[in-house]
Coordinates of C-alpha atoms in Angstrom, one line a residue:
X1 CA 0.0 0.0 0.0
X2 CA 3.1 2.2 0.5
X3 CA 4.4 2.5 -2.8
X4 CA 0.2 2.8 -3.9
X5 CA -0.2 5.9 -1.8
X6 CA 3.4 7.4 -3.0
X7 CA 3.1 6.7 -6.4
X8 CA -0.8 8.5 -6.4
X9 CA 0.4 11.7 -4.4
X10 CA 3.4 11.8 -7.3
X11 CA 1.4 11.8 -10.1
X12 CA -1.4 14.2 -8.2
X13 CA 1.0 16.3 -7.5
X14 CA 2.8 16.8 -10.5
X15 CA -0.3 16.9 -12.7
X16 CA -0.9 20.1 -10.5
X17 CA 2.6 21.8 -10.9
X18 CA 2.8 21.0 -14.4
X19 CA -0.2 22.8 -15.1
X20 CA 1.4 26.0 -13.7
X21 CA -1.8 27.9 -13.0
X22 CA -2.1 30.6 -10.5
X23 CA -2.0 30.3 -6.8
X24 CA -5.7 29.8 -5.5
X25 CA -7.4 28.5 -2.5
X26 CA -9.8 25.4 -2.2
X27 CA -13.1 25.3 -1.6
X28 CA -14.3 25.4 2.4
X29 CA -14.7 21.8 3.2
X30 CA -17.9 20.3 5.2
X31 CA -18.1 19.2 8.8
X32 CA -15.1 17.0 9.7
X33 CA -15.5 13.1 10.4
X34 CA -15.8 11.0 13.1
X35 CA -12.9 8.2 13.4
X36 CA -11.4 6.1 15.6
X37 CA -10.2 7.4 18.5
X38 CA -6.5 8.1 18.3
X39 CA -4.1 5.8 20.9
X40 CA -1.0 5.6 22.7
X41 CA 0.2 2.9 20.2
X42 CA -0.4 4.8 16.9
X43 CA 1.6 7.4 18.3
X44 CA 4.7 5.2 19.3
X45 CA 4.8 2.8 16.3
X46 CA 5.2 6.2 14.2
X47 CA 8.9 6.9 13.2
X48 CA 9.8 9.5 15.5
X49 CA 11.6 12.6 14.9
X50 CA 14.9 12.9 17.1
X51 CA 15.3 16.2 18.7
X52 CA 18.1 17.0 16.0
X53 CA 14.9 16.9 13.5
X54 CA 12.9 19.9 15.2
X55 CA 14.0 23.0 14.9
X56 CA 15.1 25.1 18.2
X57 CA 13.6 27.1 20.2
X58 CA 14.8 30.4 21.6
X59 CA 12.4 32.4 23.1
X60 CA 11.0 32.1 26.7
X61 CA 8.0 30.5 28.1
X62 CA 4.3 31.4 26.0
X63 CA 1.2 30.2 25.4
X64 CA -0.6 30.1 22.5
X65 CA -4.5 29.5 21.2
X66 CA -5.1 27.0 18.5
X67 CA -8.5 27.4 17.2
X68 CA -9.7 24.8 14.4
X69 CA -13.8 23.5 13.5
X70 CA -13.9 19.6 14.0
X71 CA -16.1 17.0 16.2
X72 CA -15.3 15.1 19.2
X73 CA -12.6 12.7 17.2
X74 CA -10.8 15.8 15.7
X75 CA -10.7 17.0 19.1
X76 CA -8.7 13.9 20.8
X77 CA -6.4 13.8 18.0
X78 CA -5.8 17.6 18.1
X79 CA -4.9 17.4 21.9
X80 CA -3.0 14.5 22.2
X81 CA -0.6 16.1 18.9
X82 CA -0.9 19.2 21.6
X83 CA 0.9 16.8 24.2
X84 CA 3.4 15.8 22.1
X85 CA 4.6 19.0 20.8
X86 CA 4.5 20.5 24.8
X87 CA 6.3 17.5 25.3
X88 CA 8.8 18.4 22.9
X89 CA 8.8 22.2 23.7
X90 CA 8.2 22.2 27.5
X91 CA 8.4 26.0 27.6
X92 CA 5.4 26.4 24.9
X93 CA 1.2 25.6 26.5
X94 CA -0.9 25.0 23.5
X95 CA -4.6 25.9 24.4
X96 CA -6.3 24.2 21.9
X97 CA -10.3 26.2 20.9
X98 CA -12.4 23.2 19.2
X99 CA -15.2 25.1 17.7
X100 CA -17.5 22.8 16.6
X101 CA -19.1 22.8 12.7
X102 CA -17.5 25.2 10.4
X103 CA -20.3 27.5 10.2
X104 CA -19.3 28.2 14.4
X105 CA -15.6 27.9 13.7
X106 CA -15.9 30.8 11.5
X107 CA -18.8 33.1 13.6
X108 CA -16.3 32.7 16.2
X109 CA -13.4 33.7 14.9
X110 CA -15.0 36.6 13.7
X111 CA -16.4 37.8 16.6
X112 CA -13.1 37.3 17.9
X113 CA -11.1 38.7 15.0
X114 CA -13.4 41.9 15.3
X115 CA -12.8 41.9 19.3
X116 CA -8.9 41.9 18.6
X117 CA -8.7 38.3 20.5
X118 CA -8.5 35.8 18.0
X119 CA -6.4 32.5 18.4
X120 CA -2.6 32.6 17.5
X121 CA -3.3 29.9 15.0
X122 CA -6.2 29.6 13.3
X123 CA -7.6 26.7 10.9
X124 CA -8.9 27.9 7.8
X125 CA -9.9 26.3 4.2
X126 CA -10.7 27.9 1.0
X127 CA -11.7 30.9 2.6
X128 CA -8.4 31.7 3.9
X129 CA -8.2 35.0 1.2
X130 CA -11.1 36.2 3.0
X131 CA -8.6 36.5 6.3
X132 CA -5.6 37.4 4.5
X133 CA -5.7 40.8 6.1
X134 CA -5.3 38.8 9.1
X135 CA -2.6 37.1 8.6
X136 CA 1.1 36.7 9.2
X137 CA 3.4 36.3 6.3
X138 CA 4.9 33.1 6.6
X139 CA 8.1 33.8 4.3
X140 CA 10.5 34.6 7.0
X141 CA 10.1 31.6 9.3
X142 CA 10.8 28.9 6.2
X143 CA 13.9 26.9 6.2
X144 CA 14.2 28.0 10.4
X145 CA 11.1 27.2 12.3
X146 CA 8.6 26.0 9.3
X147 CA 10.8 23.1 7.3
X148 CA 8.5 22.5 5.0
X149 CA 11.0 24.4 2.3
X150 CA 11.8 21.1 0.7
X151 CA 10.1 18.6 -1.0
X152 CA 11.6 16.0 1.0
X153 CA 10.2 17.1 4.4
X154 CA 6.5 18.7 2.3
X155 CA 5.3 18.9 -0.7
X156 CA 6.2 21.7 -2.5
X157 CA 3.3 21.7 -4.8
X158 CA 1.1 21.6 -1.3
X159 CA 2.2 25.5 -1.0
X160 CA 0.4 26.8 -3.7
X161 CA -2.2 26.5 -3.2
X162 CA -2.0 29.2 -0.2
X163 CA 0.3 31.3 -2.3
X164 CA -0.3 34.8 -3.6
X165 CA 2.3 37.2 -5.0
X166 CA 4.8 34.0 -4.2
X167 CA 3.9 35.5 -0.2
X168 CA 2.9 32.0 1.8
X169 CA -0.1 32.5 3.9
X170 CA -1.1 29.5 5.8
X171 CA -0.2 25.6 5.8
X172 CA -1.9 23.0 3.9
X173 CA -3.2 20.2 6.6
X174 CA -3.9 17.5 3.9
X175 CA -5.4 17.1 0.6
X176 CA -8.9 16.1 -0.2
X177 CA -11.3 15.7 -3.1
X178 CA -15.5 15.3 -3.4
X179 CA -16.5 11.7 -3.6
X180 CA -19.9 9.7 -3.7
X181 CA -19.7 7.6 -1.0
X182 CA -22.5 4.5 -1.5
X183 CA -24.2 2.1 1.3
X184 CA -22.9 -1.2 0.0
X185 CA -24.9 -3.5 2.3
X186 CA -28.2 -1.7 1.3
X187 CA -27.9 -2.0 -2.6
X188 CA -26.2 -5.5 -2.5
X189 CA -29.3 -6.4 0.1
X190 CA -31.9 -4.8 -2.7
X191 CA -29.8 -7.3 -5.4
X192 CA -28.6 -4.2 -7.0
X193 CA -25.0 -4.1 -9.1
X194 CA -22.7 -2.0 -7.1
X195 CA -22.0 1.8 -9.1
X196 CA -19.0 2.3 -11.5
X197 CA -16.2 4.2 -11.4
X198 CA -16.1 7.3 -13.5
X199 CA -20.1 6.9 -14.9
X200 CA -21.0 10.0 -17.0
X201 CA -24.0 12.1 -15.4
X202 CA -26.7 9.9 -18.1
X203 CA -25.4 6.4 -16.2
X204 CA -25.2 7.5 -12.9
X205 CA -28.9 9.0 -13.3
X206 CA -30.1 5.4 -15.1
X207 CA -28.1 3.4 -12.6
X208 CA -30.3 5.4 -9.3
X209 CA -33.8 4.9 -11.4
X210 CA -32.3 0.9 -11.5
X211 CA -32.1 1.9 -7.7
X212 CA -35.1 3.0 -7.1
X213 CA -37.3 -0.2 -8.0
X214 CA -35.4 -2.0 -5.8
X215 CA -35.1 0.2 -2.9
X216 CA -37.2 0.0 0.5
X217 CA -39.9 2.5 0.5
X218 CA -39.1 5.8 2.0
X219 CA -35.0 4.8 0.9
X220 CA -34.0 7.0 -2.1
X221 CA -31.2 6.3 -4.5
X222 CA -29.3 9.7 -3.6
X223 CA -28.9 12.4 -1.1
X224 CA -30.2 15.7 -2.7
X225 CA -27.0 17.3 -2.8
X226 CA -27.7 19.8 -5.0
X227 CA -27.1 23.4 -3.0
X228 CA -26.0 21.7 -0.2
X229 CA -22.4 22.0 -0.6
X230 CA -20.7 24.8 -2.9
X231 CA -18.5 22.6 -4.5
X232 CA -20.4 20.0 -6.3
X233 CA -22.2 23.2 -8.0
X234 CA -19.0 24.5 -8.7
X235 CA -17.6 21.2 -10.2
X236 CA -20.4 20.8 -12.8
X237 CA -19.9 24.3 -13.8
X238 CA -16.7 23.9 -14.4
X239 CA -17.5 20.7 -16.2
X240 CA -19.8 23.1 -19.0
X241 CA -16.8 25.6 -19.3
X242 CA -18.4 28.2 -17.1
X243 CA -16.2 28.2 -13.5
X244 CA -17.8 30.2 -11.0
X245 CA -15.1 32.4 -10.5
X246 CA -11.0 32.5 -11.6
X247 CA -8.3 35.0 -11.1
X248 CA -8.5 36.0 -14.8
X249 CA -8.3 39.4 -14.9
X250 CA -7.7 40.4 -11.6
X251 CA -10.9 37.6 -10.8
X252 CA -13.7 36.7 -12.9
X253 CA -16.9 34.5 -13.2
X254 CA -17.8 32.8 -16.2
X255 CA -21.2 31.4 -15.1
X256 CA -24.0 31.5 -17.2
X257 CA -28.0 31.0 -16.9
X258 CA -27.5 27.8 -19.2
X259 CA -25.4 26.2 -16.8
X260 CA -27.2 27.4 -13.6
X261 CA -30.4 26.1 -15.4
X262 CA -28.6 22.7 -16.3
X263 CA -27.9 22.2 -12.9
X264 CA -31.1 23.1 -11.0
X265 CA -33.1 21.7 -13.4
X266 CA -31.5 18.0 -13.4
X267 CA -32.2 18.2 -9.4
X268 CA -35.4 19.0 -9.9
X269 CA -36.1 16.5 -12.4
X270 CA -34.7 14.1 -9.8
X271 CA -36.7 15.4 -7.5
X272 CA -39.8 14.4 -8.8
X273 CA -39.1 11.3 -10.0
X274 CA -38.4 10.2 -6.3
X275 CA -34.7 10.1 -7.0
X276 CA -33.8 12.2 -4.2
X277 CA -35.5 12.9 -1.0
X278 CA -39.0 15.3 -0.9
X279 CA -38.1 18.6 0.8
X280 CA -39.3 17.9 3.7
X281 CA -37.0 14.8 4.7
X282 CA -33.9 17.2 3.0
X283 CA -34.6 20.0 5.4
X284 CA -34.7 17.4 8.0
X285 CA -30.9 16.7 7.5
X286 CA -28.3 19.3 7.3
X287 CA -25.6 16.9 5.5
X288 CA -23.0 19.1 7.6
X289 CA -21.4 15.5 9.2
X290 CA -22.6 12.2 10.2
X291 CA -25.2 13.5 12.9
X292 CA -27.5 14.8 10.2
X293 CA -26.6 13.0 6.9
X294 CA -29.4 11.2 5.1
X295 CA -26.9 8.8 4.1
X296 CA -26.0 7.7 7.7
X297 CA -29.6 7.8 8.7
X298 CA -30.1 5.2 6.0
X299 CA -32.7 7.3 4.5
X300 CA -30.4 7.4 0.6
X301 CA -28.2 5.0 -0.8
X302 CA -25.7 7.4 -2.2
X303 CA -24.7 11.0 -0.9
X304 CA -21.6 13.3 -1.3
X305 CA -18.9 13.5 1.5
X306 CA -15.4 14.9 1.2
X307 CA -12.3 11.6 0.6
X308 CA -11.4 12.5 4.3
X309 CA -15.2 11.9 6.1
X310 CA -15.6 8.4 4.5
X311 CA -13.8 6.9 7.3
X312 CA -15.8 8.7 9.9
X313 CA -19.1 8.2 8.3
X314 CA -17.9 4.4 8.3
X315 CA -17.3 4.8 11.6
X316 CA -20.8 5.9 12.2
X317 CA -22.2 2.9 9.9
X318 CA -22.9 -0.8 10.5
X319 CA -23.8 -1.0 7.1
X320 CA -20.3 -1.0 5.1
X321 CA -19.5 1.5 3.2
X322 CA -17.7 2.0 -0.2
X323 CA -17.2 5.1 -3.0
X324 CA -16.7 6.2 -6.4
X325 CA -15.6 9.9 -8.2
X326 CA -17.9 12.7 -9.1
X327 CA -19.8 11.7 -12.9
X328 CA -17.7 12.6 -15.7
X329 CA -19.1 15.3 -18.2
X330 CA -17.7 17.7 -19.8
X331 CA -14.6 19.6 -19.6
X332 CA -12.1 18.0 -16.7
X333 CA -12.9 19.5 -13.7
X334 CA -11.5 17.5 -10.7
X335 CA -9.3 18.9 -8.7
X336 CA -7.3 17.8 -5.8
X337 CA -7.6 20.3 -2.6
X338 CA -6.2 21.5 0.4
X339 CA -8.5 20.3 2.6
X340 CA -7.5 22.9 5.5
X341 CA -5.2 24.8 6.4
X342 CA -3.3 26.6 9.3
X343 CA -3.1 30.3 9.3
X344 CA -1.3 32.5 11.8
X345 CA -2.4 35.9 13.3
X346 CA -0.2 38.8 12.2
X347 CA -1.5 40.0 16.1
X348 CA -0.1 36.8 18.0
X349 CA 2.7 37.9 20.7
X350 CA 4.1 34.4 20.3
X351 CA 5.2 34.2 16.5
X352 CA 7.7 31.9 16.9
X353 CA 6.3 29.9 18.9
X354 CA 2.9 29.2 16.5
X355 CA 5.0 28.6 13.6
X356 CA 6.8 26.1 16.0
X357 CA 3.4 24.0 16.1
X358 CA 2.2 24.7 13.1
X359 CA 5.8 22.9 11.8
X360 CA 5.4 19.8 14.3
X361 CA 1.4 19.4 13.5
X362 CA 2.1 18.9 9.8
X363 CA 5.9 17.6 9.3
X364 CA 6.4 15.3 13.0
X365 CA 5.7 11.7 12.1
X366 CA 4.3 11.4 15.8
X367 CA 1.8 13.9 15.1
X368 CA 1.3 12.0 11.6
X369 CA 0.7 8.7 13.4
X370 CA -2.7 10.3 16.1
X371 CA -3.5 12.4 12.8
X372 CA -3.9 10.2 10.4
X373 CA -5.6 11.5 7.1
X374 CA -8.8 13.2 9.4
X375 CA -7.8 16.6 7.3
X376 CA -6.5 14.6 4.3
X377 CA -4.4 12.8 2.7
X378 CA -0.8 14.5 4.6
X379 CA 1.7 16.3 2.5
X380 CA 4.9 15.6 4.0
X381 CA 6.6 12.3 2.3
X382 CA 7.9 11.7 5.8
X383 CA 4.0 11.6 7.7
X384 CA 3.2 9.6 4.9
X385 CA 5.7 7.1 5.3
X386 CA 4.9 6.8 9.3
X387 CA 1.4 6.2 8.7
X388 CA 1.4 4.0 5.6
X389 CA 1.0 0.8 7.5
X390 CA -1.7 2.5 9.2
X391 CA -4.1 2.6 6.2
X392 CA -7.8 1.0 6.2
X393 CA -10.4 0.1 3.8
X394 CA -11.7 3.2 3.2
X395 CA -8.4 5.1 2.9
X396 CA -7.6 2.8 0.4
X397 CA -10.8 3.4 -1.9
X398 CA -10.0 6.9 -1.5
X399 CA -6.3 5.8 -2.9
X400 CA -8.5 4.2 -5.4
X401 CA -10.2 7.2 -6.4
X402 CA -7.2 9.4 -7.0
X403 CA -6.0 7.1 -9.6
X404 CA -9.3 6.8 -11.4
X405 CA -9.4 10.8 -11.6
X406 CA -5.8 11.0 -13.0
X407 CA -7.0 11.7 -16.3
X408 CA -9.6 14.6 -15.0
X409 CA -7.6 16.9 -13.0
X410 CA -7.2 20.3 -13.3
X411 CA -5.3 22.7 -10.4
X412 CA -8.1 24.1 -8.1
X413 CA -9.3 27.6 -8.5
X414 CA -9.6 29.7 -6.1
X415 CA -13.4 30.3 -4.1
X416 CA -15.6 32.9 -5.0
X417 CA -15.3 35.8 -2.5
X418 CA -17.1 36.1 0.3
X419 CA -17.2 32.5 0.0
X420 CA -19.5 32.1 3.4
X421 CA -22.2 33.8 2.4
X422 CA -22.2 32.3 -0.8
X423 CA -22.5 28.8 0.9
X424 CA -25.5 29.9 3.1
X425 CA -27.5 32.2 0.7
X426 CA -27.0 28.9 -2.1
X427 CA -28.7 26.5 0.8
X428 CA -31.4 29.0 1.2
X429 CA -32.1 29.0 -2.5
X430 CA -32.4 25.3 -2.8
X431 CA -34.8 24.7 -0.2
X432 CA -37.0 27.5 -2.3
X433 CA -37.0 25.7 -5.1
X434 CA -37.2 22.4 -3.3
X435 CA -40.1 23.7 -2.0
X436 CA -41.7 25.6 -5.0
X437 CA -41.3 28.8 -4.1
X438 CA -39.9 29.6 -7.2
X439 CA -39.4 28.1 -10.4
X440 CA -36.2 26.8 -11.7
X441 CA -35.7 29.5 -14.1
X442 CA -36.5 32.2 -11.2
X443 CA -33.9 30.4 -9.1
X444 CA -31.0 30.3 -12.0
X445 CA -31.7 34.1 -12.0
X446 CA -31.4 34.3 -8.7
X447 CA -28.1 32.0 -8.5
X448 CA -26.6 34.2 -11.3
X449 CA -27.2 37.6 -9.4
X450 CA -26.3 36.3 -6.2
X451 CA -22.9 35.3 -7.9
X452 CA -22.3 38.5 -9.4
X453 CA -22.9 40.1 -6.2
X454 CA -20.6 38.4 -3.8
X455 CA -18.1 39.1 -7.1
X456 CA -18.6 42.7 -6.8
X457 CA -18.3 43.2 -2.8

């Protein structure tokens, strides 16, 4: 499975440097996953950095805040990597500020960023531009207390995608991608065939009608993703040639009403041929983690999570779980992300000190080993090597995955702005049309303007 994982991240991550596009940010991702609560053991049987490996030291005793979104599983992990770096630094305290769902993580932060007492290090996504004026530059500490400066200790390409003006901004946690993830049990209990990789749009529609017959009542073939989560929106834009927004020309938006149309109108279509949930059950789940995911509850067969929550929402399952890419359609439009990231503020008192952790939480194989992949796939080779024999059934359909979009990715774009309000204002729109309160052509119309607004603030 090593040399799998290895080989994968290679051609991922020269696909993206090849393609030398801009510097942009990924999309915010969804509620973290549950997983197995990390141990003692994972932590020792990692190959540990000697003291000779971490950089020194030289200030006097601090403290710093750590604030990151994340459940109860994110959590342990976080604060056992906590003890190991205060372990390592015994004149650094970590206070680690778990802030629940992202939606929280981010009202908090803001009130605190507006209040002048925000955390030293803060975990961001593809939102991060909207804190850049927040932010420390991180230039000055590479190659001293960040070694991530070399490809052997991080990937380089893994920098990018937090670049701007070749100024580094925060620290890529992981990479991730948008997967289907499929309840196995359920649709080989119905005496269904198991989906396909890489079906176009047409066969994965066909293959839920197949679905459908077969299903228990009141079970539907898919989760209505369809303004639940920016990013699947986003990737079938980009899949008609109309990306929601790019840095061309200082940053521009392509969408059109065709493609707003397209989209709305294929969920609505689904919709009422019983191929996703009724309104009533979608409101009824918030598809923000395994609490409230209609896949979980058993209620679809098929729903879209992020390649880093299928081992949590496995976690949450007795029925087994599997996956498969986004449909193919289109131009290319996957994209491998930076599933989070860590940011410092420009305002800590403790600079060298946060860049301290934020060097041991993504490059210390220790930390590695209680991380695991919860925010991604790690891009240091020498995490990844400490935490290859750690690797499950569902990390390795994720591994599958990456392979079978080699021949589909692009280098992600960068979020629209004001990102956060475009994710709430787009759920609100759904469950209008969802609920007929205006027609699919009003709601393109509305998607468009709400686009061009958010571009324009």
């Amino acid at each position: 499975m090593r040399g799998y994982i290895v080989v994968t991240l290679m051609l991922v991550f020269t696909l993206l440097l090849g393609a030398c596009a801009p510097p942009a940010a990924a999309p915010a991702p969804t509620q973290p996953p549950a997983a197995p609560a990390p141990t003692e053991t994972a932590a020792s049987a990692a190959v540990e950095s000697t003291v000779a490996d971490r950089p020194a030291y030289t200030g006097g005793p601090a403290t710093i805040r750590f604030g990151w979104w994340g459940n109860d599983d994110r959590a342990a992990r976080t604060q056992q990597v906590i003890e190991l770096f205060e372990a390592a630094y015994p004149e650094i305290t970590v206070m680690g500020e778990p802030n629940g769902g992202t939606a929280d993580h981010f009202q908090i932060v803001n009130t605190q960023l507006a209040a002048n007492n925000a955390p030293d290090l803060i975990q961001l996504g593809g939102n991060w531009p909207d804190y850049q004026q927040y932010l420390e530059p991180l230039n000055d500490y590479l190659g001293k207390q960040l070694l991530i400066d070399t490809s052997e200790r991080f990937d380089q390409t893994a920098l990018i995608p937090a670049t701007r003006d070749g100024v580094l901004w925060c620290v890529s946690l992981g990479t991730n991608t948008l997967i289907l993830a499929y309840n196995k049990t359920m649709i080989e209990a119905a005496g269904a065939e198991l989906p396909k990789d890489n079906m176009t749009w047409e066969e994965l529609l066909d293959y839920g009608r197949q679905l459908k017959a077969v299903l228990p009542q009141g079970v539907y073939p898919f989760v209505d993703n369809s303004t639940n989560t920016a990013n699947y929106l986003s990737f079938f834009f980009q899949q008609q040639g109309t990306p929601l927004w790019t840095l061309d020309e200082g940053g521009k938006s392509y969408a059109t009403m065709e493609s707003a149309k397209k989209w709305l109108q294929m969920w609505a279509d689904m919709r009422t041929e019983g191929l996703v949930p009724d309104a009533d059950t979608t409101a009824t789940y918030g598809e923000t983690g395994t609490d409230n995911s209609a896949l979980v509850a058993g209620k679809a067969a098929i729903g879209l999570i992020w390649s880093n929550q299928l081992a949590g929402y496995q976690a949450a399952m007795t029925d087994q779980l599997d996956a498969i890419p986004l449909p193919r359609g289109g131009e290319n439009a996957y994209a491998i992300q930076m599933s989070q990231c860590i940011g410092m503020n420009k305002s800590s008192g403790n600079k060298e000190a946060a860049a301290l952790f934020i060097n041991f939480f993504v490059t210390d194989p220790a930390a590695g080993a209680v991380l695991g992949t919860n925010r991604g796939v790690p891009s240091s080779p020498v995490v990844r090597t400490a935490i290859a024999g750690q690797s499950t059934e569902a990390d390795a359909a994720v591994y599958r995955i990456y392979n079978a979009i080699a021949d589909q990715m692009i280098p992600q774009g960068p979020n629209l702005p004001n990102d956060q309000e475009f994710v709430n204002e787009l759920r609100l729109l759904g469950q209008a049309l969802a609920y007929e309160q205006v027609t699919v052509d009003e709601a393109s119309e509305q998607l468009i303007e709400l686009i061009q607004r958010l571009s324009a603030k």
